[in-house]
């Protein structure tokens, strides 16, 4: 039985910040952001959006009445949870109007958990081939204003349908997971912004990629020439480049050149949105598929990484006509609204966060189909517009 990613969709906020403008405001050379980090634009989150609204917006782009009937499970992967007990998947399932006979769970392991969700979903479909699993990777990356990590913020959600006979990517059986107890990035329960040891985290990321890829080669006997492309988790696009170059080193043959070219294609959307945490690998996959000329039958390698730390390398085979089963991201990004640095700072500081007060937001100007209206009696209030 072939099981894999049947459809994919991406959603982000309507507002964005130009990082050249941020660099000027912070007194930094813009090349440090656009070249050194590899980011151009960054999604800005209004208080009326969170992981629930973004996740539901992405999923809505996938669904038809016929597909909804087959969804047995909704898994949300996130490190931006809105409740320490209740799963965000329940809110999303309600906003989408899915059947009450639906399993709903939330998963966490930094930026890695969407990959675990896909592997679990594959198991569900293997046992029940008639079922489809909705996997949503939704996050809001926050590091604080005027901090070293500010340039690697971002927000968005990638929704995926996992089913038999997939239209985009059939997942192969061999996967390699690797984990160690490492403090390279974490967010205590009392904090709304993450703590990170950036240089250490980059080194761990590269180590985990090399460990998982080498182990994969030992298990399968495959070489780099067997891959049309390698995709990476990209909290910032330079990270993916560091991972690939850690493998290629000085190699500059046709295979290495091809992998570098495909890496560039996979970076394009992340450069315009920023860090998605759990969704970053899957936005890079969508970017690769929409900005390259890969053919059906191509093998794609995927490296997933979550600080703390866990990594996984796995592969998929591209299906014929895959381009018809994703939303056109570049076209949608053209219609966003640019905000000034001052507007960005105001919106950043207006998030609901850990506020325990009743609050009502003005949702009039939010164009997304789902919004966070506020909070009353410690309960978040969502609305389908």
Short mmCIF file of C-alpha atoms in Angstrom, two decimals:
data_model
loop_
_atom_site.label_atom_id
_atom_site.label_comp_id
_atom_site.label_asym_id
_atom_site.label_seq_id
_atom_site.Cartn_x
_atom_site.Cartn_y
_atom_site.Cartn_z
CA UNK A 1 0.00 0.00 0.00
CA UNK A 2 1.29 3.48 -0.90
CA UNK A 3 0.80 5.99 1.94
CA UNK A 4 1.92 9.61 2.00
CA UNK A 5 1.06 13.29 1.59
CA UNK A 6 -2.06 13.65 -0.53
CA UNK A 7 -2.58 17.43 -0.37
CA UNK A 8 -0.79 20.41 1.22
CA UNK A 9 -1.74 23.99 1.99
CA UNK A 10 -0.04 26.94 3.65
CA UNK A 11 -1.44 29.95 5.47
CA UNK A 12 0.20 32.93 7.11
CA UNK A 13 -0.82 36.33 8.41
CA UNK A 14 -1.85 39.22 6.18
CA UNK A 15 0.90 41.53 7.52
CA UNK A 16 4.65 41.41 6.94
CA UNK A 17 7.77 43.36 7.87
CA UNK A 18 10.64 44.19 5.50
CA UNK A 19 13.81 43.13 7.31
CA UNK A 20 15.88 45.79 5.57
CA UNK A 21 13.69 48.36 7.35
CA UNK A 22 14.13 46.48 10.64
CA UNK A 23 17.90 46.42 10.17
CA UNK A 24 18.00 50.18 9.61
CA UNK A 25 15.89 50.78 12.72
CA UNK A 26 18.14 48.52 14.79
CA UNK A 27 21.34 50.07 13.43
CA UNK A 28 22.43 46.84 11.75
CA UNK A 29 23.87 46.30 8.27
CA UNK A 30 20.92 44.89 6.24
CA UNK A 31 23.27 42.31 4.69
CA UNK A 32 23.55 40.69 8.10
CA UNK A 33 19.85 39.80 7.83
CA UNK A 34 19.40 39.24 4.10
CA UNK A 35 22.70 37.42 3.46
CA UNK A 36 24.09 36.37 6.84
CA UNK A 37 20.77 34.96 8.09
CA UNK A 38 19.11 34.56 4.71
CA UNK A 39 15.82 36.32 5.41
CA UNK A 40 14.06 39.13 3.51
CA UNK A 41 10.53 39.46 4.93
CA UNK A 42 8.83 38.31 8.12
CA UNK A 43 5.21 37.54 8.90
CA UNK A 44 3.77 39.85 11.56
CA UNK A 45 1.01 38.52 13.81
CA UNK A 46 -1.98 40.68 14.78
CA UNK A 47 -3.66 39.90 18.12
CA UNK A 48 -6.61 38.40 16.20
CA UNK A 49 -4.48 35.47 14.95
CA UNK A 50 -2.90 32.50 16.70
CA UNK A 51 -2.04 28.87 15.91
CA UNK A 52 -5.71 27.86 15.94
CA UNK A 53 -6.84 30.45 13.38
CA UNK A 54 -3.77 29.95 11.18
CA UNK A 55 -4.07 26.17 11.35
CA UNK A 56 -7.77 26.24 10.51
CA UNK A 57 -7.13 28.67 7.64
CA UNK A 58 -4.51 26.36 6.11
CA UNK A 59 -6.71 23.27 6.54
CA UNK A 60 -9.75 24.97 5.03
CA UNK A 61 -7.85 25.28 1.73
CA UNK A 62 -7.57 21.48 1.55
CA UNK A 63 -11.03 20.34 2.38
CA UNK A 64 -14.05 19.42 0.30
CA UNK A 65 -17.26 17.86 1.65
CA UNK A 66 -16.15 14.51 0.25
CA UNK A 67 -12.71 14.64 1.84
CA UNK A 68 -14.12 15.70 5.20
CA UNK A 69 -16.08 12.44 5.46
CA UNK A 70 -12.86 10.40 5.49
CA UNK A 71 -10.95 12.39 8.13
CA UNK A 72 -10.70 10.26 11.24
CA UNK A 73 -7.95 12.15 13.06
CA UNK A 74 -6.66 15.70 13.43
CA UNK A 75 -3.13 16.11 14.76
CA UNK A 76 -1.74 19.57 15.47
CA UNK A 77 2.02 19.84 15.90
CA UNK A 78 3.11 23.02 17.66
CA UNK A 79 5.40 24.56 20.22
CA UNK A 80 3.09 27.59 20.53
CA UNK A 81 0.32 25.88 22.48
CA UNK A 82 -2.51 28.02 23.83
CA UNK A 83 -3.45 25.71 26.70
CA UNK A 84 -1.49 23.30 28.90
CA UNK A 85 -4.34 20.80 28.84
CA UNK A 86 -6.80 21.24 25.98
CA UNK A 87 -5.49 20.38 22.51
CA UNK A 88 -5.59 23.10 19.86
CA UNK A 89 -6.79 20.37 17.48
CA UNK A 90 -10.18 20.41 19.19
CA UNK A 91 -10.67 24.10 18.46
CA UNK A 92 -9.59 23.62 14.84
CA UNK A 93 -11.82 20.60 14.34
CA UNK A 94 -14.78 22.67 15.61
CA UNK A 95 -13.99 25.68 13.39
CA UNK A 96 -13.75 23.40 10.35
CA UNK A 97 -17.07 21.75 11.17
CA UNK A 98 -15.64 18.22 11.16
CA UNK A 99 -17.56 15.27 12.55
CA UNK A 100 -17.62 14.78 16.31
CA UNK A 101 -16.45 11.23 15.60
CA UNK A 102 -12.93 12.57 15.07
CA UNK A 103 -9.79 11.91 17.12
CA UNK A 104 -8.03 15.18 18.06
CA UNK A 105 -4.58 15.52 19.64
CA UNK A 106 -1.71 17.99 19.97
CA UNK A 107 1.98 17.03 19.78
CA UNK A 108 5.11 18.75 21.02
CA UNK A 109 8.87 18.37 20.52
CA UNK A 110 10.07 21.79 19.45
CA UNK A 111 10.20 22.03 15.63
CA UNK A 112 10.26 18.26 15.08
CA UNK A 113 6.76 17.15 16.08
CA UNK A 114 5.07 17.58 12.68
CA UNK A 115 7.32 14.82 11.37
CA UNK A 116 6.34 12.53 14.23
CA UNK A 117 2.70 13.40 13.48
CA UNK A 118 3.15 12.34 9.85
CA UNK A 119 4.73 9.04 10.90
CA UNK A 120 1.89 8.38 13.36
CA UNK A 121 -0.64 9.30 10.69
CA UNK A 122 0.99 6.83 8.33
CA UNK A 123 0.42 4.13 10.94
CA UNK A 124 -3.25 5.06 11.30
CA UNK A 125 -3.80 4.81 7.55
CA UNK A 126 -1.89 1.51 7.35
CA UNK A 127 -4.34 0.03 9.87
CA UNK A 128 -7.40 1.73 8.37
CA UNK A 129 -6.79 2.40 4.65
CA UNK A 130 -10.15 4.10 4.18
CA UNK A 131 -9.23 6.85 6.66
CA UNK A 132 -7.44 10.17 6.10
CA UNK A 133 -5.46 12.03 8.76
CA UNK A 134 -5.25 15.82 8.85
CA UNK A 135 -1.83 16.93 10.12
CA UNK A 136 -1.34 20.62 10.87
CA UNK A 137 1.99 22.24 11.76
CA UNK A 138 1.17 25.67 13.23
CA UNK A 139 3.45 28.03 15.12
CA UNK A 140 4.31 31.60 16.00
CA UNK A 141 8.04 32.14 16.49
CA UNK A 142 8.73 34.85 19.08
CA UNK A 143 12.08 35.94 20.53
CA UNK A 144 11.31 39.48 21.67
CA UNK A 145 11.84 42.98 20.35
CA UNK A 146 15.42 44.12 19.78
CA UNK A 147 16.86 40.70 20.65
CA UNK A 148 19.44 38.62 18.70
CA UNK A 149 16.66 36.24 17.62
CA UNK A 150 14.27 38.95 16.43
CA UNK A 151 15.26 38.48 12.78
CA UNK A 152 14.31 34.77 12.94
CA UNK A 153 10.71 35.29 14.00
CA UNK A 154 7.73 34.40 11.83
CA UNK A 155 4.34 32.69 11.77
CA UNK A 156 2.19 30.36 9.73
CA UNK A 157 0.72 26.91 9.31
CA UNK A 158 1.12 24.02 6.90
CA UNK A 159 -1.78 21.57 6.65
CA UNK A 160 -1.38 18.12 5.10
CA UNK A 161 -3.69 15.21 4.34
CA UNK A 162 -2.09 11.80 4.90
CA UNK A 163 -3.81 8.98 3.03
CA UNK A 164 -3.35 5.95 0.84
CA UNK A 165 -2.66 6.54 -2.86
CA UNK A 166 -1.34 10.07 -2.23
CA UNK A 167 -1.16 12.70 -4.96
CA UNK A 168 2.01 14.52 -3.82
CA UNK A 169 4.54 12.32 -2.04
CA UNK A 170 4.59 8.59 -1.26
CA UNK A 171 6.56 8.01 1.94
CA UNK A 172 9.22 5.31 1.86
CA UNK A 173 9.58 2.89 4.77
CA UNK A 174 13.12 3.60 6.02
CA UNK A 175 13.36 6.47 8.50
CA UNK A 176 16.07 7.35 11.00
CA UNK A 177 15.23 9.20 14.23
CA UNK A 178 17.92 10.48 16.60
CA UNK A 179 17.49 12.21 19.98
CA UNK A 180 19.59 13.56 22.86
CA UNK A 181 18.85 15.62 25.96
CA UNK A 182 20.38 18.96 24.88
CA UNK A 183 19.65 22.53 26.03
CA UNK A 184 20.11 24.44 22.79
CA UNK A 185 16.63 26.03 22.73
CA UNK A 186 13.72 25.92 25.17
CA UNK A 187 10.78 27.91 26.49
CA UNK A 188 9.81 27.53 30.17
CA UNK A 189 6.11 27.55 31.08
CA UNK A 190 6.42 31.07 32.47
CA UNK A 191 7.89 32.55 29.25
CA UNK A 192 6.22 33.73 26.03
CA UNK A 193 9.56 34.04 24.23
CA UNK A 194 12.07 31.25 23.66
CA UNK A 195 15.56 30.97 25.12
CA UNK A 196 18.24 29.88 22.68
CA UNK A 197 21.97 29.26 22.42
CA UNK A 198 22.18 30.05 18.70
CA UNK A 199 25.68 28.91 17.75
CA UNK A 200 25.41 25.74 19.81
CA UNK A 201 22.00 24.96 18.28
CA UNK A 202 23.39 25.34 14.75
CA UNK A 203 26.21 22.91 15.52
CA UNK A 204 23.77 20.39 17.01
CA UNK A 205 21.52 20.74 13.96
CA UNK A 206 24.38 19.90 11.60
CA UNK A 207 25.51 16.99 13.80
CA UNK A 208 22.01 15.50 13.89
CA UNK A 209 21.65 15.81 10.12
CA UNK A 210 24.96 14.05 9.48
CA UNK A 211 24.15 11.34 12.02
CA UNK A 212 20.71 10.57 10.59
CA UNK A 213 21.78 10.76 6.94
CA UNK A 214 24.81 8.52 7.51
CA UNK A 215 22.66 5.99 9.33
CA UNK A 216 20.12 6.13 6.51
CA UNK A 217 22.86 5.35 3.99
CA UNK A 218 24.03 2.41 6.08
CA UNK A 219 20.50 0.99 6.17
CA UNK A 220 19.65 1.52 2.50
CA UNK A 221 22.94 1.64 0.60
CA UNK A 222 21.76 4.77 -1.20
CA UNK A 223 24.11 7.56 -2.31
CA UNK A 224 23.59 11.28 -2.88
CA UNK A 225 23.07 10.60 -6.59
CA UNK A 226 19.86 8.74 -5.65
CA UNK A 227 18.25 12.01 -4.51
CA UNK A 228 16.72 14.66 -6.73
CA UNK A 229 16.71 17.07 -3.78
CA UNK A 230 17.21 17.33 -0.03
CA UNK A 231 14.90 19.53 2.04
CA UNK A 232 15.63 20.89 5.49
CA UNK A 233 14.01 22.37 8.55
CA UNK A 234 14.66 26.12 8.10
CA UNK A 235 14.21 28.36 11.14
CA UNK A 236 16.18 30.71 8.88
CA UNK A 237 17.25 29.80 5.38
CA UNK A 238 21.00 29.93 6.06
CA UNK A 239 20.48 26.99 8.45
CA UNK A 240 19.47 24.70 5.59
CA UNK A 241 22.55 25.79 3.65
CA UNK A 242 24.77 25.01 6.64
CA UNK A 243 23.26 21.54 6.85
CA UNK A 244 23.77 20.76 3.17
CA UNK A 245 27.30 22.17 3.05
CA UNK A 246 28.18 20.13 6.14
CA UNK A 247 27.45 17.09 4.01
CA UNK A 248 28.83 18.22 0.64
CA UNK A 249 31.94 20.03 1.97
CA UNK A 250 34.16 20.78 -1.07
CA UNK A 251 32.25 18.52 -3.41
CA UNK A 252 31.32 20.37 -6.62
CA UNK A 253 30.30 17.70 -9.12
CA UNK A 254 26.98 17.55 -10.99
CA UNK A 255 25.17 15.93 -8.07
CA UNK A 256 26.37 18.55 -5.57
CA UNK A 257 25.47 21.40 -7.93
CA UNK A 258 21.99 19.96 -8.43
CA UNK A 259 21.38 19.65 -4.69
CA UNK A 260 22.52 23.24 -4.13
CA UNK A 261 20.20 24.48 -6.88
CA UNK A 262 17.24 22.63 -5.40
CA UNK A 263 18.09 23.95 -1.94
CA UNK A 264 17.77 27.50 -3.29
CA UNK A 265 14.32 26.64 -4.66
CA UNK A 266 13.30 25.27 -1.25
CA UNK A 267 14.39 28.49 0.52
CA UNK A 268 12.31 31.00 -1.45
CA UNK A 269 9.09 30.96 0.59
CA UNK A 270 10.83 30.84 3.97
CA UNK A 271 12.78 33.98 2.99
CA UNK A 272 9.42 35.78 2.65
CA UNK A 273 7.68 34.46 5.76
CA UNK A 274 10.25 33.65 8.43
CA UNK A 275 10.38 30.90 11.02
CA UNK A 276 7.43 28.49 11.24
CA UNK A 277 9.00 26.17 13.83
CA UNK A 278 7.12 22.87 13.20
CA UNK A 279 6.02 23.94 9.73
CA UNK A 280 9.42 25.13 8.45
CA UNK A 281 10.46 21.82 6.85
CA UNK A 282 7.11 21.49 5.12
CA UNK A 283 7.08 25.05 3.83
CA UNK A 284 10.52 24.33 2.37
CA UNK A 285 9.09 21.20 0.73
CA UNK A 286 6.25 23.23 -0.80
CA UNK A 287 8.74 25.88 -1.93
CA UNK A 288 10.86 23.21 -3.60
CA UNK A 289 7.88 21.71 -5.40
CA UNK A 290 6.56 25.07 -6.60
CA UNK A 291 9.90 26.57 -7.66
CA UNK A 292 11.66 23.66 -9.37
CA UNK A 293 11.05 21.32 -12.27
CA UNK A 294 11.20 17.99 -10.44
CA UNK A 295 9.62 15.07 -12.23
CA UNK A 296 7.39 12.27 -10.99
CA UNK A 297 9.41 9.42 -9.53
CA UNK A 298 12.04 11.72 -8.04
CA UNK A 299 13.26 10.82 -4.56
CA UNK A 300 13.27 13.69 -2.05
CA UNK A 301 15.07 13.55 1.28
CA UNK A 302 13.60 15.39 4.27
CA UNK A 303 15.56 16.36 7.38
CA UNK A 304 13.46 17.32 10.37
CA UNK A 305 14.98 18.88 13.50
CA UNK A 306 13.62 20.04 16.83
CA UNK A 307 15.81 21.55 19.51
CA UNK A 308 16.14 19.78 22.79
CA UNK A 309 16.90 17.77 20.62
CA UNK A 310 15.47 15.37 18.06
CA UNK A 311 16.11 14.84 14.37
CA UNK A 312 14.79 12.52 11.69
CA UNK A 313 15.74 11.81 8.10
CA UNK A 314 13.22 10.17 5.81
CA UNK A 315 12.33 10.08 2.13
CA UNK A 316 9.46 10.20 -0.32
CA UNK A 317 8.80 9.58 -4.00
CA UNK A 318 7.16 12.38 -5.98
CA UNK A 319 3.84 11.57 -7.65
CA UNK A 320 2.68 12.51 -11.13
CA UNK A 321 0.65 15.75 -11.14
CA UNK A 322 1.77 16.75 -7.64
CA UNK A 323 1.64 20.45 -8.54
CA UNK A 324 -2.16 20.39 -8.68
CA UNK A 325 -2.61 19.45 -5.01
CA UNK A 326 -1.17 22.55 -3.29
CA UNK A 327 -2.26 26.17 -2.99
CA UNK A 328 -0.24 28.73 -5.00
CA UNK A 329 1.84 30.27 -2.22
CA UNK A 330 3.70 32.88 -4.25
CA UNK A 331 0.47 34.31 -5.60
CA UNK A 332 -1.04 34.54 -2.10
CA UNK A 333 2.06 36.20 -0.65
CA UNK A 334 1.75 39.02 -3.20
CA UNK A 335 -1.45 40.24 -1.53
CA UNK A 336 -0.08 40.80 1.98
CA UNK A 337 0.16 44.20 3.64
CA UNK A 338 3.51 45.70 4.64
CA UNK A 339 3.72 47.29 8.09
CA UNK A 340 6.28 49.73 9.45
CA UNK A 341 8.68 48.83 12.23
CA UNK A 342 6.58 50.91 14.65
CA UNK A 343 3.39 49.07 13.61
CA UNK A 344 5.16 45.72 13.94
CA UNK A 345 6.32 46.57 17.47
CA UNK A 346 2.79 47.59 18.45
CA UNK A 347 1.28 44.37 17.06
CA UNK A 348 4.00 42.28 18.70
CA UNK A 349 3.15 43.76 22.09
CA UNK A 350 -0.62 43.36 21.59
CA UNK A 351 -0.71 39.53 21.66
CA UNK A 352 -3.00 37.85 24.15
CA UNK A 353 -0.07 35.88 25.57
CA UNK A 354 -0.45 34.93 29.22
CA UNK A 355 -3.00 37.63 29.94
CA UNK A 356 -5.70 36.47 32.38
CA UNK A 357 -8.06 39.42 31.83
CA UNK A 358 -11.19 39.58 29.69
CA UNK A 359 -10.36 41.26 26.39
CA UNK A 360 -12.11 41.87 23.08
CA UNK A 361 -10.22 42.47 19.84
CA UNK A 362 -11.41 44.43 16.83
CA UNK A 363 -11.57 41.80 14.07
CA UNK A 364 -13.03 44.13 11.42
CA UNK A 365 -9.87 44.49 9.36
CA UNK A 366 -8.60 40.93 9.62
CA UNK A 367 -9.16 39.27 6.21
CA UNK A 368 -8.52 35.67 7.29
CA UNK A 369 -11.54 33.32 7.48
CA UNK A 370 -10.96 32.53 11.17
CA UNK A 371 -10.14 35.01 13.93
CA UNK A 372 -9.48 35.19 17.65
CA UNK A 373 -12.08 37.64 19.03
CA UNK A 374 -10.59 37.75 22.49
CA UNK A 375 -10.91 36.09 25.87
CA UNK A 376 -13.76 35.94 28.40
CA UNK A 377 -13.79 34.08 31.72
CA UNK A 378 -10.35 32.60 30.81
CA UNK A 379 -11.77 31.13 27.57
CA UNK A 380 -10.54 32.04 24.12
CA UNK A 381 -13.29 33.11 21.75
CA UNK A 382 -12.92 32.13 18.08
CA UNK A 383 -15.11 33.05 15.13
CA UNK A 384 -15.47 31.79 11.58
CA UNK A 385 -16.05 34.96 9.56
#
